[in-house]
């Protein structure tokens, strides 16, 4: 694992009620460009999303299975091979639905490869459709620049800081 980061509030399990969500995110790089999802707010995020079930335990969706499903739903690409785990980012914040608790997002980032460019129609969630998610091949540096601009704007998507942290880790790794 190349990185293990924490952002947001400093909390511990023993003293707080914590609602956790486990997510997986695909890092797909070809010809010095990374595949990201662009929103109508101008920011970029890695393809991926939540794992269905209890953190991929037996009887529920596994991390790799969830990643393959998420890449297919968001980008339309159907031939994604999951390679190594690059790292994870844990985000802590006050839970928006339960002010007496915290929300913790645990995002696992995996290096992936498209074995061919076969595509199907995207299957976006309602919020993804509203934000007009589009798969885009972009240089890591340009994505960082665009996300930094998005952070300076009012009403930025909540994932931008996390995704820029990982984009910078990838830039350091690649260059």
Short mmCIF file of C-alpha atoms in Angstrom, two decimals:
data_model
loop_
_atom_site.label_atom_id
_atom_site.label_comp_id
_atom_site.label_asym_id
_atom_site.label_seq_id
_atom_site.Cartn_x
_atom_site.Cartn_y
_atom_site.Cartn_z
CA UNK A 1 0.00 0.00 0.00
CA UNK A 2 1.48 3.34 -1.07
CA UNK A 3 -0.61 5.61 1.15
CA UNK A 4 -2.84 5.49 4.23
CA UNK A 5 -4.29 8.92 4.99
CA UNK A 6 -6.82 10.43 7.40
CA UNK A 7 -8.65 13.68 6.78
CA UNK A 8 -11.34 15.57 8.63
CA UNK A 9 -12.13 15.29 12.31
CA UNK A 10 -9.97 13.35 14.77
CA UNK A 11 -12.26 10.75 16.38
CA UNK A 12 -11.90 7.38 18.11
CA UNK A 13 -14.26 4.39 18.14
CA UNK A 14 -14.42 4.11 21.91
CA UNK A 15 -15.96 7.51 22.63
CA UNK A 16 -18.18 8.19 19.65
CA UNK A 17 -21.04 6.71 17.66
CA UNK A 18 -19.69 6.27 14.13
CA UNK A 19 -21.60 5.43 10.95
CA UNK A 20 -19.15 3.90 8.44
CA UNK A 21 -19.31 3.55 4.70
CA UNK A 22 -16.74 1.53 2.80
CA UNK A 23 -16.03 2.55 -0.77
CA UNK A 24 -13.72 1.51 -3.59
CA UNK A 25 -12.15 3.77 -6.20
CA UNK A 26 -10.43 2.88 -9.50
CA UNK A 27 -7.12 4.40 -10.55
CA UNK A 28 -6.92 3.76 -14.31
CA UNK A 29 -3.96 5.33 -16.11
CA UNK A 30 -3.15 5.11 -19.82
CA UNK A 31 -0.70 7.20 -21.84
CA UNK A 32 -0.03 9.63 -18.98
CA UNK A 33 -3.76 10.29 -18.47
CA UNK A 34 -6.08 9.14 -15.72
CA UNK A 35 -9.74 8.17 -16.14
CA UNK A 36 -11.86 10.38 -13.89
CA UNK A 37 -15.50 11.34 -13.59
CA UNK A 38 -16.14 15.01 -14.34
CA UNK A 39 -19.19 16.72 -12.86
CA UNK A 40 -21.18 19.71 -14.08
CA UNK A 41 -19.48 21.71 -11.29
CA UNK A 42 -16.14 21.22 -13.07
CA UNK A 43 -14.50 18.91 -10.55
CA UNK A 44 -13.10 15.41 -11.01
CA UNK A 45 -13.37 12.22 -8.97
CA UNK A 46 -12.19 8.65 -9.39
CA UNK A 47 -14.76 6.13 -10.66
CA UNK A 48 -16.10 4.13 -7.75
CA UNK A 49 -18.49 4.10 -4.87
CA UNK A 50 -19.94 2.23 -1.95
CA UNK A 51 -19.61 -1.46 -1.26
CA UNK A 52 -22.98 -3.14 -0.89
CA UNK A 53 -23.27 -5.10 2.35
CA UNK A 54 -21.01 -5.21 5.38
CA UNK A 55 -17.53 -4.16 4.21
CA UNK A 56 -17.26 -6.99 1.71
CA UNK A 57 -17.55 -9.78 4.31
CA UNK A 58 -18.77 -13.25 3.33
CA UNK A 59 -22.28 -13.19 1.87
CA UNK A 60 -21.93 -9.58 0.77
CA UNK A 61 -20.28 -7.80 -2.12
CA UNK A 62 -16.47 -7.95 -2.09
CA UNK A 63 -14.23 -4.94 -2.68
CA UNK A 64 -13.07 -6.03 -6.14
CA UNK A 65 -16.59 -7.01 -7.20
CA UNK A 66 -17.89 -3.63 -6.03
CA UNK A 67 -15.14 -1.83 -7.92
CA UNK A 68 -15.85 -3.67 -11.16
CA UNK A 69 -19.60 -2.88 -10.77
CA UNK A 70 -18.97 0.80 -10.01
CA UNK A 71 -16.59 1.27 -12.97
CA UNK A 72 -19.16 -0.32 -15.28
CA UNK A 73 -22.06 1.76 -13.92
CA UNK A 74 -20.23 5.10 -13.99
CA UNK A 75 -18.01 4.82 -17.08
CA UNK A 76 -19.66 2.09 -19.15
CA UNK A 77 -16.36 0.21 -19.46
CA UNK A 78 -16.97 -3.51 -18.94
CA UNK A 79 -13.45 -4.92 -19.07
CA UNK A 80 -11.79 -3.54 -15.96
CA UNK A 81 -9.19 -5.70 -14.24
CA UNK A 82 -8.48 -4.87 -10.61
CA UNK A 83 -4.76 -4.94 -9.81
CA UNK A 84 -3.05 -3.86 -6.56
CA UNK A 85 -4.43 -1.80 -3.68
CA UNK A 86 -2.70 1.58 -3.85
CA UNK A 87 -3.94 2.88 -0.52
CA UNK A 88 -6.83 4.21 1.48
CA UNK A 89 -8.20 7.46 2.80
CA UNK A 90 -10.37 7.68 5.93
CA UNK A 91 -12.56 10.78 6.18
CA UNK A 92 -14.33 11.74 9.41
CA UNK A 93 -17.06 14.35 9.76
CA UNK A 94 -20.23 15.04 11.73
CA UNK A 95 -23.02 12.83 10.34
CA UNK A 96 -25.47 15.04 8.45
CA UNK A 97 -28.42 12.76 9.38
CA UNK A 98 -27.50 12.20 13.05
CA UNK A 99 -25.79 15.19 14.68
CA UNK A 100 -24.97 13.02 17.72
CA UNK A 101 -22.77 10.77 15.58
CA UNK A 102 -19.90 10.89 13.14
CA UNK A 103 -19.78 9.70 9.55
CA UNK A 104 -16.65 7.87 8.45
CA UNK A 105 -15.93 7.18 4.78
CA UNK A 106 -13.21 4.58 4.20
CA UNK A 107 -12.11 4.76 0.54
CA UNK A 108 -9.88 2.01 -0.87
CA UNK A 109 -8.00 2.98 -4.06
CA UNK A 110 -7.02 0.22 -6.50
CA UNK A 111 -4.80 0.37 -9.57
CA UNK A 112 -6.91 -1.02 -12.41
CA UNK A 113 -6.49 -1.71 -16.10
CA UNK A 114 -8.94 -1.66 -18.99
CA UNK A 115 -8.25 -4.84 -20.97
CA UNK A 116 -10.32 -3.49 -23.86
CA UNK A 117 -12.46 -0.43 -24.48
CA UNK A 118 -15.80 -2.28 -24.78
CA UNK A 119 -18.58 -0.17 -23.29
CA UNK A 120 -22.22 -0.38 -22.35
CA UNK A 121 -24.62 2.40 -21.40
CA UNK A 122 -23.86 4.01 -18.04
CA UNK A 123 -26.16 3.33 -15.07
CA UNK A 124 -25.85 6.45 -12.94
CA UNK A 125 -27.41 6.94 -9.51
CA UNK A 126 -29.81 9.88 -9.18
CA UNK A 127 -27.15 12.21 -7.70
CA UNK A 128 -24.62 11.15 -10.37
CA UNK A 129 -27.18 11.87 -13.08
CA UNK A 130 -27.98 15.26 -11.50
CA UNK A 131 -24.26 16.11 -11.45
CA UNK A 132 -23.97 14.89 -15.07
CA UNK A 133 -21.09 12.46 -14.42
CA UNK A 134 -18.96 11.99 -17.53
CA UNK A 135 -15.87 9.77 -17.87
CA UNK A 136 -12.89 11.87 -19.00
CA UNK A 137 -9.24 11.04 -19.72
CA UNK A 138 -7.18 13.90 -18.29
CA UNK A 139 -3.63 14.52 -17.13
CA UNK A 140 -3.14 14.24 -13.37
CA UNK A 141 -1.76 17.79 -13.21
CA UNK A 142 -4.76 19.29 -15.02
CA UNK A 143 -7.20 17.38 -12.78
CA UNK A 144 -5.42 18.70 -9.68
CA UNK A 145 -5.56 22.24 -11.07
CA UNK A 146 -9.29 21.99 -11.87
CA UNK A 147 -10.08 20.49 -8.46
CA UNK A 148 -8.12 23.22 -6.69
CA UNK A 149 -10.21 25.78 -8.56
CA UNK A 150 -13.40 23.90 -7.57
CA UNK A 151 -12.37 24.02 -3.89
CA UNK A 152 -12.07 27.81 -4.16
CA UNK A 153 -15.67 28.03 -5.36
CA UNK A 154 -18.81 28.08 -3.26
CA UNK A 155 -20.78 24.80 -3.12
CA UNK A 156 -17.94 22.47 -4.11
CA UNK A 157 -18.63 18.71 -4.08
CA UNK A 158 -17.57 17.11 -0.76
CA UNK A 159 -15.15 14.61 -2.30
CA UNK A 160 -12.86 17.11 -4.02
CA UNK A 161 -10.33 17.47 -1.17
CA UNK A 162 -10.03 13.67 -0.82
CA UNK A 163 -9.62 13.12 -4.55
CA UNK A 164 -7.02 15.87 -4.86
CA UNK A 165 -5.03 14.33 -2.01
CA UNK A 166 -4.94 11.03 -3.92
CA UNK A 167 -4.22 12.70 -7.27
CA UNK A 168 -1.17 14.36 -5.67
CA UNK A 169 -0.01 10.98 -4.29
CA UNK A 170 -0.35 9.50 -7.79
CA UNK A 171 1.52 12.42 -9.34
CA UNK A 172 4.40 11.87 -6.89
CA UNK A 173 4.37 8.15 -7.72
CA UNK A 174 4.28 8.64 -11.50
CA UNK A 175 6.68 11.54 -11.96
#
